[in-house]
């Protein structure tokens, strides 16, 4: 069964601090792994996309890593800002005719001043 | 540029009533279209996807149906809503040619509450 599991479920940190979110997946056939940011009541917005051959990818203060052997990924946020408060969702893509995404349940990140 | 619209933004419906949610995409042609549901505290669940007009694939058995009457229009329907149909419904699109790097763009969502 295709699954994506994330930890922690929720996280609270102070503004300016760094944090790392974790993702484990069992998805086949694997196409790529994405991290999305979802503000409350809004649709998800893509942060990074990585294929199995990519180990790391950055987007500003967001850096994603991928270990395709252990099927683990992480999202590191540097120098957090209040606007980083959101749910961060790990998503694995498969291609079966159309592109299909398998979503994790997300990590709810709260940045406190 | 491409944009995706969903309406209504919020909806409160009684149990047993019908449902129709609409999604339209602008600025592209032959997109792949998707309907997702997000229950409170849960991850997004793929409900339906479509690779062309009249072509609908269902991912999970349920009380809902989908239709694609036009290239850039995707409709989610139900004849009789259940309490368990409550949730946040998201429409999304990708370019029609499957590619590992195809971005999937999400609409603003519809918050459905069934009472």
Coordinates of C-alpha atoms in Angstrom, one line a residue, chain A residues 8-112:
Chain A
X8 CA 6.2 15.4 14.0
X9 CA 2.4 16.0 13.7
X10 CA 2.9 19.5 15.1
X11 CA 5.7 21.7 16.0
X12 CA 6.0 25.1 17.8
X13 CA 9.2 27.1 17.5
X14 CA 10.3 30.7 18.1
X15 CA 10.7 33.1 15.3
X16 CA 14.3 33.0 14.0
X17 CA 14.9 29.4 15.0
X18 CA 15.6 26.5 12.6
X19 CA 13.6 23.3 12.3
X20 CA 13.5 20.0 10.4
X21 CA 10.5 18.1 9.4
X22 CA 10.6 14.4 8.5
X23 CA 9.0 12.2 5.9
X24 CA 9.1 8.4 5.3
X25 CA 7.4 6.8 2.3
X26 CA 6.5 3.5 0.8
X27 CA 5.4 4.3 -2.7
X28 CA 5.9 2.4 -5.9
X29 CA 6.7 3.2 -8.6
X30 CA 8.4 6.3 -7.3
X31 CA 8.6 9.2 -9.6
X32 CA 9.5 12.2 -7.4
X33 CA 9.0 13.7 -4.0
X34 CA 7.6 17.1 -3.3
X35 CA 7.1 19.3 -0.3
X36 CA 4.1 21.6 -0.2
X37 CA 3.2 24.4 2.1
X38 CA -0.5 24.8 2.9
X39 CA -1.9 27.8 4.7
X40 CA -5.1 27.3 6.6
X41 CA -8.1 27.2 4.3
X42 CA -6.0 27.4 1.2
X43 CA -4.7 25.1 -1.5
X44 CA -1.2 23.6 -1.2
X45 CA 1.7 25.4 -2.9
X46 CA 4.8 23.6 -4.1
X47 CA 8.1 24.3 -2.4
X48 CA 10.5 21.7 -3.9
X49 CA 10.4 18.7 -6.3
X50 CA 13.1 16.1 -6.3
X51 CA 13.6 12.9 -8.4
X52 CA 15.3 9.8 -6.9
X53 CA 18.7 11.0 -8.2
X54 CA 18.6 14.3 -6.4
X55 CA 19.8 14.4 -2.8
X56 CA 19.1 18.0 -1.9
X57 CA 17.2 21.0 -3.3
X58 CA 16.8 24.5 -1.9
X59 CA 14.1 27.2 -2.3
X60 CA 15.2 30.2 -0.3
X61 CA 15.1 29.3 3.4
X62 CA 13.7 25.9 2.6
X63 CA 16.0 22.9 2.0
X64 CA 14.8 19.5 1.2
X65 CA 16.8 16.3 1.3
X66 CA 16.1 12.9 -0.1
X67 CA 17.5 9.5 0.6
X68 CA 16.0 7.2 -2.0
X69 CA 17.7 4.1 -0.4
X70 CA 16.1 4.5 3.0
X71 CA 13.0 6.2 1.5
X72 CA 13.3 9.2 3.8
X73 CA 13.1 12.9 3.2
X74 CA 13.4 16.0 5.3
X75 CA 12.5 19.7 5.0
X76 CA 14.8 22.1 6.8
X77 CA 13.6 25.7 7.5
X78 CA 16.2 28.2 8.3
X79 CA 15.7 31.4 10.3
X80 CA 11.9 30.9 10.6
X81 CA 9.5 33.8 10.1
X82 CA 6.0 34.2 11.4
X83 CA 4.7 33.7 7.8
X84 CA 6.2 30.2 7.9
X85 CA 3.3 29.1 10.1
X86 CA 1.4 26.6 8.0
X87 CA 1.1 22.9 7.3
X88 CA 4.0 21.3 5.5
X89 CA 3.0 18.3 3.4
X90 CA 5.3 15.6 2.0
X91 CA 4.0 14.2 -1.3
X92 CA 5.2 11.4 -3.5
X93 CA 4.4 11.3 -7.1
X94 CA 3.8 8.2 -9.3
X95 CA 3.0 8.1 -13.0
X96 CA 0.2 5.7 -13.8
X97 CA -1.3 7.0 -16.9
X98 CA -1.8 10.4 -15.3
X99 CA 0.3 11.9 -12.6
X100 CA -1.0 10.8 -9.2
X101 CA 0.1 12.2 -5.8
X102 CA 0.2 10.4 -2.5
X103 CA 0.0 12.8 0.4
X104 CA 1.3 12.7 3.9
X105 CA -0.9 14.0 6.7
X106 CA 1.3 17.0 7.1
X107 CA 3.2 18.7 9.9
X108 CA 1.5 21.7 11.5
X109 CA 4.2 24.3 12.1
X110 CA 3.6 27.3 14.4
X111 CA 6.1 30.1 14.6
X112 CA 5.7 32.2 17.8

